């Protein structure tokens, strides 16, 4: 007890308090994640024990009331929408970061970054409303109903674009200035400096940002539900409707019961595992870079 009061009253008590608070917050964060994992596993176990895993991809279709639980269309839909979103947000985000870091005047770059940060703060339901009112009718003129894989991918791409742009911008800002000045001293053009010096040096940071955006895209629900069409099928074109795992949970959890409810929690458990694997990959990339 005496040593505790000595630590509190010592001149370095600020360090002691900061260390204690940060350790406590770290423990609480880890406990929360573990509790979520335990909860999802507990809710998913009944269906895993009775149905198994193979039926989730071998049943005739997704008809929970008829004891058929093929989740393959939702799994494929999640993978396709996430891939489409990355194909949209990846090039746009990286090019935005290159523009702000290497081409824009300082005043323009500062305001440009503020606009990107503002885009990151827009709620997902606003993106969904914009997509439903503006994007879906526009795509309907091309073919189909407009609520489709393409609409979901474009909306998701806009939503994760700020994450890619800001992380790529931070990666470019971390490139040692000596490398940039060395390239300029050798007579490299600005394009050559970006392509041959900045991009390779910032590659690990950019890759980590893209993977972080992937985890965000996999877990998005509301905006996708509003524009995807939500038909349980494997899409055969970009204009076909699609349903994702998160959309399936949001649409059916309100009335699901027994095995149906348990299987929806299996979807959540699978998404948690996928996001965890993505985070481990990000840590591995960051560790390799350092």
PDB file of C-alpha atoms in Angstrom:
ATOM      1  CA  UNK A   1       0.000   0.000   0.000  1.00  0.00           C
ATOM      2  CA  UNK A   2       2.852   2.339   0.815  1.00  0.00           C
ATOM      3  CA  UNK A   3       4.477   1.699  -2.565  1.00  0.00           C
ATOM      4  CA  UNK A   4       1.155   2.396  -4.300  1.00  0.00           C
ATOM      5  CA  UNK A   5       0.852   5.852  -2.663  1.00  0.00           C
ATOM      6  CA  UNK A   6       4.517   6.521  -3.396  1.00  0.00           C
ATOM      7  CA  UNK A   7       3.845   5.845  -7.078  1.00  0.00           C
ATOM      8  CA  UNK A   8       0.772   8.104  -7.065  1.00  0.00           C
ATOM      9  CA  UNK A   9       2.498  11.019  -5.336  1.00  0.00           C
ATOM     10  CA  UNK A  10       5.855  10.758  -7.111  1.00  0.00           C
ATOM     11  CA  UNK A  11       6.853  13.284  -9.800  1.00  0.00           C
ATOM     12  CA  UNK A  12       6.517  10.534 -12.371  1.00  0.00           C
ATOM     13  CA  UNK A  13       2.947   9.711 -11.339  1.00  0.00           C
ATOM     14  CA  UNK A  14       1.735  10.916 -14.737  1.00  0.00           C
ATOM     15  CA  UNK A  15       3.620   8.071 -16.421  1.00  0.00           C
ATOM     16  CA  UNK A  16       2.212   5.598 -13.899  1.00  0.00           C
ATOM     17  CA  UNK A  17      -1.370   6.782 -14.477  1.00  0.00           C
ATOM     18  CA  UNK A  18      -0.986   6.741 -18.260  1.00  0.00           C
ATOM     19  CA  UNK A  19       0.499   3.235 -18.195  1.00  0.00           C
ATOM     20  CA  UNK A  20      -2.289   1.995 -15.927  1.00  0.00           C
ATOM     21  CA  UNK A  21      -5.077   3.566 -18.003  1.00  0.00           C
ATOM     22  CA  UNK A  22      -3.710   2.302 -21.320  1.00  0.00           C
ATOM     23  CA  UNK A  23      -3.232  -1.220 -19.969  1.00  0.00           C
ATOM     24  CA  UNK A  24      -6.739  -1.225 -18.550  1.00  0.00           C
ATOM     25  CA  UNK A  25      -8.216  -0.037 -21.852  1.00  0.00           C
ATOM     26  CA  UNK A  26      -6.241  -2.690 -23.744  1.00  0.00           C
ATOM     27  CA  UNK A  27      -7.528  -5.438 -21.442  1.00  0.00           C
ATOM     28  CA  UNK A  28     -11.118  -4.193 -21.695  1.00  0.00           C
ATOM     29  CA  UNK A  29     -10.891  -4.069 -25.505  1.00  0.00           C
ATOM     30  CA  UNK A  30      -9.567  -7.631 -25.667  1.00  0.00           C
ATOM     31  CA  UNK A  31     -12.269  -8.856 -23.281  1.00  0.00           C
ATOM     32  CA  UNK A  32     -15.013  -7.215 -25.374  1.00  0.00           C
ATOM     33  CA  UNK A  33     -13.746  -8.925 -28.548  1.00  0.00           C
ATOM     34  CA  UNK A  34     -13.553 -12.275 -26.756  1.00  0.00           C
ATOM     35  CA  UNK A  35     -17.077 -11.852 -25.381  1.00  0.00           C
ATOM     36  CA  UNK A  36     -18.387 -11.122 -28.888  1.00  0.00           C
ATOM     37  CA  UNK A  37     -16.610 -14.236 -30.177  1.00  0.00           C
ATOM     38  CA  UNK A  38     -18.002 -16.373 -27.348  1.00  0.00           C
ATOM     39  CA  UNK A  39     -21.518 -15.015 -27.911  1.00  0.00           C
ATOM     40  CA  UNK A  40     -21.455 -15.714 -31.656  1.00  0.00           C
ATOM     41  CA  UNK A  41     -20.010 -19.185 -31.114  1.00  0.00           C
ATOM     42  CA  UNK A  42     -22.618 -20.041 -28.474  1.00  0.00           C
ATOM     43  CA  UNK A  43     -25.472 -18.940 -30.734  1.00  0.00           C
ATOM     44  CA  UNK A  44     -24.036 -20.755 -33.758  1.00  0.00           C
ATOM     45  CA  UNK A  45     -23.262 -24.099 -32.079  1.00  0.00           C
ATOM     46  CA  UNK A  46     -26.806 -25.575 -32.233  1.00  0.00           C
ATOM     47  CA  UNK A  47     -26.946 -25.345 -36.023  1.00  0.00           C
ATOM     48  CA  UNK A  48     -23.346 -26.492 -36.418  1.00  0.00           C
ATOM     49  CA  UNK A  49     -24.067 -29.603 -34.351  1.00  0.00           C
ATOM     50  CA  UNK A  50     -27.344 -30.521 -36.031  1.00  0.00           C
ATOM     51  CA  UNK A  51     -26.707 -29.467 -39.630  1.00  0.00           C
ATOM     52  CA  UNK A  52     -22.925 -29.416 -40.012  1.00  0.00           C
ATOM     53  CA  UNK A  53     -20.955 -27.230 -42.397  1.00  0.00           C
ATOM     54  CA  UNK A  54     -21.225 -29.040 -45.731  1.00  0.00           C
ATOM     55  CA  UNK A  55     -24.952 -28.393 -46.111  1.00  0.00           C
ATOM     56  CA  UNK A  56     -24.346 -24.644 -46.178  1.00  0.00           C
ATOM     57  CA  UNK A  57     -22.990 -25.052 -49.722  1.00  0.00           C
ATOM     58  CA  UNK A  58     -24.690 -28.275 -50.870  1.00  0.00           C
ATOM     59  CA  UNK A  59     -28.385 -27.739 -50.066  1.00  0.00           C
ATOM     60  CA  UNK A  60     -30.757 -27.051 -52.956  1.00  0.00           C
ATOM     61  CA  UNK A  61     -31.217 -23.416 -52.003  1.00  0.00           C
ATOM     62  CA  UNK A  62     -31.870 -20.959 -49.188  1.00  0.00           C
ATOM     63  CA  UNK A  63     -35.289 -21.970 -47.852  1.00  0.00           C
ATOM     64  CA  UNK A  64     -34.966 -21.821 -44.053  1.00  0.00           C
ATOM     65  CA  UNK A  65     -38.621 -22.732 -43.438  1.00  0.00           C
ATOM     66  CA  UNK A  66     -38.114 -25.904 -45.479  1.00  0.00           C
ATOM     67  CA  UNK A  67     -34.873 -26.867 -43.728  1.00  0.00           C
ATOM     68  CA  UNK A  68     -32.619 -25.952 -46.656  1.00  0.00           C
ATOM     69  CA  UNK A  69     -29.741 -23.626 -45.857  1.00  0.00           C
ATOM     70  CA  UNK A  70     -27.496 -23.046 -48.854  1.00  0.00           C
ATOM     71  CA  UNK A  71     -25.565 -19.848 -48.065  1.00  0.00           C
ATOM     72  CA  UNK A  72     -23.369 -20.016 -51.168  1.00  0.00           C
ATOM     73  CA  UNK A  73     -25.273 -17.220 -52.999  1.00  0.00           C
ATOM     74  CA  UNK A  74     -24.735 -14.872 -50.044  1.00  0.00           C
ATOM     75  CA  UNK A  75     -21.065 -15.833 -49.720  1.00  0.00           C
ATOM     76  CA  UNK A  76     -20.490 -15.230 -53.437  1.00  0.00           C
ATOM     77  CA  UNK A  77     -22.455 -11.985 -53.257  1.00  0.00           C
ATOM     78  CA  UNK A  78     -20.301 -10.734 -50.382  1.00  0.00           C
ATOM     79  CA  UNK A  79     -17.082 -11.607 -52.204  1.00  0.00           C
ATOM     80  CA  UNK A  80     -18.229 -10.018 -55.475  1.00  0.00           C
ATOM     81  CA  UNK A  81     -19.448  -6.766 -53.928  1.00  0.00           C
ATOM     82  CA  UNK A  82     -16.267  -6.456 -51.861  1.00  0.00           C
ATOM     83  CA  UNK A  83     -14.097  -7.118 -54.914  1.00  0.00           C
ATOM     84  CA  UNK A  84     -16.045  -4.607 -56.984  1.00  0.00           C
ATOM     85  CA  UNK A  85     -15.759  -1.997 -54.245  1.00  0.00           C
ATOM     86  CA  UNK A  86     -11.974  -2.449 -54.048  1.00  0.00           C
ATOM     87  CA  UNK A  87     -11.682  -2.187 -57.831  1.00  0.00           C
ATOM     88  CA  UNK A  88     -13.487   1.156 -57.580  1.00  0.00           C
ATOM     89  CA  UNK A  89     -11.902   2.571 -54.417  1.00  0.00           C
ATOM     90  CA  UNK A  90      -8.355   1.253 -54.831  1.00  0.00           C
ATOM     91  CA  UNK A  91      -7.248   3.148 -57.962  1.00  0.00           C
ATOM     92  CA  UNK A  92      -9.289   6.258 -57.083  1.00  0.00           C
ATOM     93  CA  UNK A  93      -7.983   6.386 -53.515  1.00  0.00           C
ATOM     94  CA  UNK A  94      -4.349   5.878 -54.476  1.00  0.00           C
ATOM     95  CA  UNK A  95      -4.549   8.444 -57.272  1.00  0.00           C
ATOM     96  CA  UNK A  96      -6.203  10.905 -54.876  1.00  0.00           C
ATOM     97  CA  UNK A  97      -3.340  10.444 -52.421  1.00  0.00           C
ATOM     98  CA  UNK A  98      -0.761  10.930 -55.192  1.00  0.00           C
ATOM     99  CA  UNK A  99      -2.481  14.122 -56.313  1.00  0.00           C
ATOM    100  CA  UNK A 100      -2.635  15.567 -52.791  1.00  0.00           C
ATOM    101  CA  UNK A 101       0.954  14.607 -51.941  1.00  0.00           C
ATOM    102  CA  UNK A 102       2.876  15.309 -55.153  1.00  0.00           C
ATOM    103  CA  UNK A 103       0.868  17.449 -57.560  1.00  0.00           C
ATOM    104  CA  UNK A 104      -1.518  19.776 -55.723  1.00  0.00           C
ATOM    105  CA  UNK A 105      -0.337  23.109 -54.282  1.00  0.00           C
ATOM    106  CA  UNK A 106      -0.186  23.004 -50.453  1.00  0.00           C
ATOM    107  CA  UNK A 107      -3.342  25.077 -49.993  1.00  0.00           C
ATOM    108  CA  UNK A 108      -5.315  22.946 -52.455  1.00  0.00           C
ATOM    109  CA  UNK A 109      -3.954  19.718 -50.935  1.00  0.00           C
ATOM    110  CA  UNK A 110      -5.030  20.811 -47.453  1.00  0.00           C
ATOM    111  CA  UNK A 111      -8.614  21.494 -48.510  1.00  0.00           C
ATOM    112  CA  UNK A 112      -8.698  18.385 -50.663  1.00  0.00           C
ATOM    113  CA  UNK A 113      -7.793  16.231 -47.659  1.00  0.00           C
ATOM    114  CA  UNK A 114     -10.518  17.952 -45.638  1.00  0.00           C
ATOM    115  CA  UNK A 115     -13.063  17.013 -48.304  1.00  0.00           C
ATOM    116  CA  UNK A 116     -11.912  13.395 -48.223  1.00  0.00           C
ATOM    117  CA  UNK A 117     -12.227  13.384 -44.432  1.00  0.00           C
ATOM    118  CA  UNK A 118     -15.724  14.841 -44.759  1.00  0.00           C
ATOM    119  CA  UNK A 119     -16.637  12.045 -47.166  1.00  0.00           C
ATOM    120  CA  UNK A 120     -15.455   9.525 -44.566  1.00  0.00           C
ATOM    121  CA  UNK A 121     -17.870  10.975 -42.012  1.00  0.00           C
ATOM    122  CA  UNK A 122     -21.045  10.626 -44.103  1.00  0.00           C
ATOM    123  CA  UNK A 123     -23.365   7.964 -42.583  1.00  0.00           C
ATOM    124  CA  UNK A 124     -23.858   4.814 -44.602  1.00  0.00           C
ATOM    125  CA  UNK A 125     -27.624   5.321 -44.799  1.00  0.00           C
ATOM    126  CA  UNK A 126     -27.021   8.610 -46.644  1.00  0.00           C
ATOM    127  CA  UNK A 127     -24.953   6.758 -49.241  1.00  0.00           C
ATOM    128  CA  UNK A 128     -27.776   4.240 -49.494  1.00  0.00           C
ATOM    129  CA  UNK A 129     -30.404   6.938 -50.001  1.00  0.00           C
ATOM    130  CA  UNK A 130     -28.310   8.637 -52.664  1.00  0.00           C
ATOM    131  CA  UNK A 131     -27.773   5.315 -54.385  1.00  0.00           C
ATOM    132  CA  UNK A 132     -31.470   4.461 -54.261  1.00  0.00           C
ATOM    133  CA  UNK A 133     -32.642   7.841 -55.579  1.00  0.00           C
ATOM    134  CA  UNK A 134     -29.873   8.699 -58.065  1.00  0.00           C
ATOM    135  CA  UNK A 135     -27.659   5.724 -58.894  1.00  0.00           C
ATOM    136  CA  UNK A 136     -30.285   2.975 -59.161  1.00  0.00           C
ATOM    137  CA  UNK A 137     -32.476   4.823 -61.733  1.00  0.00           C
ATOM    138  CA  UNK A 138     -29.336   5.659 -63.711  1.00  0.00           C
ATOM    139  CA  UNK A 139     -28.275   2.016 -63.820  1.00  0.00           C
ATOM    140  CA  UNK A 140     -31.831   0.922 -64.616  1.00  0.00           C
ATOM    141  CA  UNK A 141     -31.536   2.809 -67.904  1.00  0.00           C
ATOM    142  CA  UNK A 142     -28.657   0.484 -68.800  1.00  0.00           C
ATOM    143  CA  UNK A 143     -30.485  -2.720 -67.934  1.00  0.00           C
ATOM    144  CA  UNK A 144     -32.296  -4.533 -65.187  1.00  0.00           C
ATOM    145  CA  UNK A 145     -33.999  -2.937 -62.210  1.00  0.00           C
ATOM    146  CA  UNK A 146     -30.953  -0.896 -61.206  1.00  0.00           C
ATOM    147  CA  UNK A 147     -30.711  -2.605 -57.809  1.00  0.00           C
ATOM    148  CA  UNK A 148     -27.804  -4.821 -58.631  1.00  0.00           C
ATOM    149  CA  UNK A 149     -24.276  -6.001 -58.002  1.00  0.00           C
ATOM    150  CA  UNK A 150     -22.964  -2.945 -59.856  1.00  0.00           C
ATOM    151  CA  UNK A 151     -24.949  -0.533 -57.673  1.00  0.00           C
ATOM    152  CA  UNK A 152     -23.779  -2.236 -54.466  1.00  0.00           C
ATOM    153  CA  UNK A 153     -20.146  -2.240 -55.636  1.00  0.00           C
ATOM    154  CA  UNK A 154     -20.227   1.443 -56.605  1.00  0.00           C
ATOM    155  CA  UNK A 155     -21.820   2.511 -53.319  1.00  0.00           C
ATOM    156  CA  UNK A 156     -19.382   0.421 -51.293  1.00  0.00           C
ATOM    157  CA  UNK A 157     -16.505   1.795 -53.354  1.00  0.00           C
ATOM    158  CA  UNK A 158     -17.523   5.369 -52.531  1.00  0.00           C
ATOM    159  CA  UNK A 159     -17.840   4.479 -48.856  1.00  0.00           C
ATOM    160  CA  UNK A 160     -14.367   2.963 -48.529  1.00  0.00           C
ATOM    161  CA  UNK A 161     -12.683   5.457 -50.875  1.00  0.00           C
ATOM    162  CA  UNK A 162     -11.738   7.858 -48.014  1.00  0.00           C
ATOM    163  CA  UNK A 163     -10.116   5.027 -46.054  1.00  0.00           C
ATOM    164  CA  UNK A 164      -7.924   4.065 -49.013  1.00  0.00           C
ATOM    165  CA  UNK A 165      -7.101   7.692 -49.856  1.00  0.00           C
ATOM    166  CA  UNK A 166      -6.193   8.716 -46.305  1.00  0.00           C
ATOM    167  CA  UNK A 167      -4.096   5.639 -45.513  1.00  0.00           C
ATOM    168  CA  UNK A 168      -2.310   5.915 -48.863  1.00  0.00           C
ATOM    169  CA  UNK A 169      -1.685   9.612 -48.173  1.00  0.00           C
ATOM    170  CA  UNK A 170      -0.158   8.756 -44.790  1.00  0.00           C
ATOM    171  CA  UNK A 171       2.018   6.113 -46.455  1.00  0.00           C
ATOM    172  CA  UNK A 172       3.272   8.608 -49.045  1.00  0.00           C
ATOM    173  CA  UNK A 173       3.937  11.205 -46.341  1.00  0.00           C
ATOM    174  CA  UNK A 174       6.080   8.652 -44.494  1.00  0.00           C
ATOM    175  CA  UNK A 175       8.417   8.135 -47.482  1.00  0.00           C
ATOM    176  CA  UNK A 176      11.847   9.527 -46.486  1.00  0.00           C
ATOM    177  CA  UNK A 177      12.343  12.959 -48.103  1.00  0.00           C
ATOM    178  CA  UNK A 178      15.898  11.961 -48.994  1.00  0.00           C
ATOM    179  CA  UNK A 179      14.557   9.474 -51.511  1.00  0.00           C
ATOM    180  CA  UNK A 180      12.420  12.122 -53.202  1.00  0.00           C
ATOM    181  CA  UNK A 181      15.242  14.669 -53.266  1.00  0.00           C
ATOM    182  CA  UNK A 182      17.645  12.046 -54.563  1.00  0.00           C
ATOM    183  CA  UNK A 183      15.336  11.231 -57.463  1.00  0.00           C
ATOM    184  CA  UNK A 184      14.944  14.920 -58.282  1.00  0.00           C
ATOM    185  CA  UNK A 185      18.735  15.399 -58.145  1.00  0.00           C
ATOM    186  CA  UNK A 186      19.136  12.602 -60.670  1.00  0.00           C
ATOM    187  CA  UNK A 187      16.797  14.407 -63.046  1.00  0.00           C
ATOM    188  CA  UNK A 188      13.749  12.164 -62.628  1.00  0.00           C
ATOM    189  CA  UNK A 189      10.439  13.609 -63.739  1.00  0.00           C
ATOM    190  CA  UNK A 190       7.659  13.903 -61.172  1.00  0.00           C
ATOM    191  CA  UNK A 191       5.924  10.893 -62.688  1.00  0.00           C
ATOM    192  CA  UNK A 192       9.135   8.847 -62.475  1.00  0.00           C
ATOM    193  CA  UNK A 193       9.624   9.848 -58.828  1.00  0.00           C
ATOM    194  CA  UNK A 194       6.086   8.763 -57.982  1.00  0.00           C
ATOM    195  CA  UNK A 195       6.192   5.535 -59.976  1.00  0.00           C
ATOM    196  CA  UNK A 196       9.724   4.331 -59.245  1.00  0.00           C
ATOM    197  CA  UNK A 197      10.397   5.783 -55.777  1.00  0.00           C
ATOM    198  CA  UNK A 198       7.267   6.769 -53.838  1.00  0.00           C
ATOM    199  CA  UNK A 199       5.000   3.858 -54.778  1.00  0.00           C
ATOM    200  CA  UNK A 200       7.539   1.096 -53.957  1.00  0.00           C
ATOM    201  CA  UNK A 201       8.527   2.810 -50.705  1.00  0.00           C
ATOM    202  CA  UNK A 202       4.902   3.256 -49.605  1.00  0.00           C
ATOM    203  CA  UNK A 203       3.675  -0.064 -50.966  1.00  0.00           C
ATOM    204  CA  UNK A 204       3.250  -1.829 -47.627  1.00  0.00           C
ATOM    205  CA  UNK A 205       1.278   1.063 -46.137  1.00  0.00           C
ATOM    206  CA  UNK A 206      -0.957   1.252 -49.188  1.00  0.00           C
ATOM    207  CA  UNK A 207      -1.571  -2.506 -49.090  1.00  0.00           C
ATOM    208  CA  UNK A 208      -2.477  -2.324 -45.403  1.00  0.00           C
ATOM    209  CA  UNK A 209      -4.940   0.484 -46.111  1.00  0.00           C
ATOM    210  CA  UNK A 210      -6.570  -1.467 -48.943  1.00  0.00           C
ATOM    211  CA  UNK A 211      -6.969  -4.531 -46.714  1.00  0.00           C
ATOM    212  CA  UNK A 212      -8.468  -2.349 -43.995  1.00  0.00           C
ATOM    213  CA  UNK A 213     -10.966  -1.087 -46.561  1.00  0.00           C
ATOM    214  CA  UNK A 214     -11.741  -4.710 -47.493  1.00  0.00           C
ATOM    215  CA  UNK A 215     -12.731  -5.445 -43.892  1.00  0.00           C
ATOM    216  CA  UNK A 216     -14.972  -2.368 -43.881  1.00  0.00           C
ATOM    217  CA  UNK A 217     -16.623  -3.390 -47.156  1.00  0.00           C
ATOM    218  CA  UNK A 218     -17.332  -6.936 -45.951  1.00  0.00           C
ATOM    219  CA  UNK A 219     -19.165  -5.659 -42.881  1.00  0.00           C
ATOM    220  CA  UNK A 220     -21.298  -2.930 -44.461  1.00  0.00           C
ATOM    221  CA  UNK A 221     -25.035  -3.587 -44.282  1.00  0.00           C
ATOM    222  CA  UNK A 222     -27.558  -0.770 -44.650  1.00  0.00           C
ATOM    223  CA  UNK A 223     -26.336   0.886 -47.841  1.00  0.00           C
ATOM    224  CA  UNK A 224     -25.958  -2.491 -49.555  1.00  0.00           C
ATOM    225  CA  UNK A 225     -29.449  -3.612 -48.522  1.00  0.00           C
ATOM    226  CA  UNK A 226     -30.906  -0.464 -50.067  1.00  0.00           C
ATOM    227  CA  UNK A 227     -29.318  -0.863 -53.519  1.00  0.00           C
ATOM    228  CA  UNK A 228     -28.384  -4.538 -54.031  1.00  0.00           C
ATOM    229  CA  UNK A 229     -31.811  -5.999 -54.821  1.00  0.00           C
ATOM    230  CA  UNK A 230     -31.457  -8.721 -52.144  1.00  0.00           C
ATOM    231  CA  UNK A 231     -32.414 -11.684 -54.337  1.00  0.00           C
ATOM    232  CA  UNK A 232     -30.912 -14.984 -53.163  1.00  0.00           C
ATOM    233  CA  UNK A 233     -29.007 -16.003 -56.279  1.00  0.00           C
ATOM    234  CA  UNK A 234     -25.500 -16.130 -57.665  1.00  0.00           C
ATOM    235  CA  UNK A 235     -25.415 -13.112 -60.027  1.00  0.00           C
ATOM    236  CA  UNK A 236     -24.645 -13.856 -63.657  1.00  0.00           C
ATOM    237  CA  UNK A 237     -23.967 -10.221 -64.617  1.00  0.00           C
ATOM    238  CA  UNK A 238     -23.218  -6.834 -63.102  1.00  0.00           C
ATOM    239  CA  UNK A 239     -26.864  -5.801 -63.507  1.00  0.00           C
ATOM    240  CA  UNK A 240     -28.230  -8.826 -61.630  1.00  0.00           C
ATOM    241  CA  UNK A 241     -29.477  -8.409 -58.037  1.00  0.00           C
ATOM    242  CA  UNK A 242     -27.428  -9.876 -55.227  1.00  0.00           C
ATOM    243  CA  UNK A 243     -27.670 -10.544 -51.507  1.00  0.00           C
ATOM    244  CA  UNK A 244     -24.749 -10.387 -49.072  1.00  0.00           C
ATOM    245  CA  UNK A 245     -24.247 -12.146 -45.744  1.00  0.00           C
ATOM    246  CA  UNK A 246     -24.755  -8.950 -43.769  1.00  0.00           C
ATOM    247  CA  UNK A 247     -27.854  -8.069 -45.780  1.00  0.00           C
ATOM    248  CA  UNK A 248     -29.239 -11.558 -45.206  1.00  0.00           C
ATOM    249  CA  UNK A 249     -28.812 -11.175 -41.443  1.00  0.00           C
ATOM    250  CA  UNK A 250     -30.404  -7.742 -41.395  1.00  0.00           C
ATOM    251  CA  UNK A 251     -33.411  -8.847 -43.446  1.00  0.00           C
ATOM    252  CA  UNK A 252     -34.170 -12.136 -41.702  1.00  0.00           C
ATOM    253  CA  UNK A 253     -32.987 -11.941 -38.096  1.00  0.00           C
ATOM    254  CA  UNK A 254     -36.166 -10.164 -36.996  1.00  0.00           C
ATOM    255  CA  UNK A 255     -38.368 -13.213 -37.635  1.00  0.00           C
ATOM    256  CA  UNK A 256     -35.831 -16.072 -37.587  1.00  0.00           C
ATOM    257  CA  UNK A 257     -36.162 -18.827 -34.984  1.00  0.00           C
ATOM    258  CA  UNK A 258     -34.470 -22.087 -34.007  1.00  0.00           C
ATOM    259  CA  UNK A 259     -31.954 -23.327 -36.612  1.00  0.00           C
ATOM    260  CA  UNK A 260     -32.703 -20.414 -38.936  1.00  0.00           C
ATOM    261  CA  UNK A 261     -31.633 -17.941 -36.249  1.00  0.00           C
ATOM    262  CA  UNK A 262     -28.578 -19.992 -35.348  1.00  0.00           C
ATOM    263  CA  UNK A 263     -27.433 -20.115 -38.962  1.00  0.00           C
ATOM    264  CA  UNK A 264     -27.620 -16.339 -39.226  1.00  0.00           C
ATOM    265  CA  UNK A 265     -25.217 -16.182 -36.288  1.00  0.00           C
ATOM    266  CA  UNK A 266     -22.952 -18.571 -38.191  1.00  0.00           C
ATOM    267  CA  UNK A 267     -22.840 -15.910 -40.917  1.00  0.00           C
ATOM    268  CA  UNK A 268     -21.749 -13.341 -38.330  1.00  0.00           C
ATOM    269  CA  UNK A 269     -19.125 -15.708 -36.961  1.00  0.00           C
ATOM    270  CA  UNK A 270     -17.764 -16.303 -40.444  1.00  0.00           C
ATOM    271  CA  UNK A 271     -17.525 -12.559 -41.102  1.00  0.00           C
ATOM    272  CA  UNK A 272     -15.712 -12.062 -37.793  1.00  0.00           C
ATOM    273  CA  UNK A 273     -13.199 -14.760 -38.717  1.00  0.00           C
ATOM    274  CA  UNK A 274     -12.699 -13.229 -42.179  1.00  0.00           C
ATOM    275  CA  UNK A 275     -12.098  -9.759 -40.723  1.00  0.00           C
ATOM    276  CA  UNK A 276      -9.720 -11.227 -38.119  1.00  0.00           C
ATOM    277  CA  UNK A 277      -7.707 -12.928 -40.859  1.00  0.00           C
ATOM    278  CA  UNK A 278      -7.562  -9.624 -42.732  1.00  0.00           C
ATOM    279  CA  UNK A 279      -6.253  -7.859 -39.616  1.00  0.00           C
ATOM    280  CA  UNK A 280      -3.583 -10.538 -39.143  1.00  0.00           C
ATOM    281  CA  UNK A 281      -2.523 -10.060 -42.759  1.00  0.00           C
ATOM    282  CA  UNK A 282      -2.307  -6.292 -42.211  1.00  0.00           C
ATOM    283  CA  UNK A 283      -0.109  -6.830 -39.141  1.00  0.00           C
ATOM    284  CA  UNK A 284       2.112  -9.186 -41.109  1.00  0.00           C
ATOM    285  CA  UNK A 285       2.515  -6.616 -43.898  1.00  0.00           C
ATOM    286  CA  UNK A 286       3.290  -3.874 -41.382  1.00  0.00           C
ATOM    287  CA  UNK A 287       5.788  -6.110 -39.600  1.00  0.00           C
ATOM    288  CA  UNK A 288       7.527  -7.001 -42.850  1.00  0.00           C
ATOM    289  CA  UNK A 289       7.757  -3.309 -43.767  1.00  0.00           C
ATOM    290  CA  UNK A 290       9.325  -2.367 -40.444  1.00  0.00           C
TER     291      UNK A 290
END
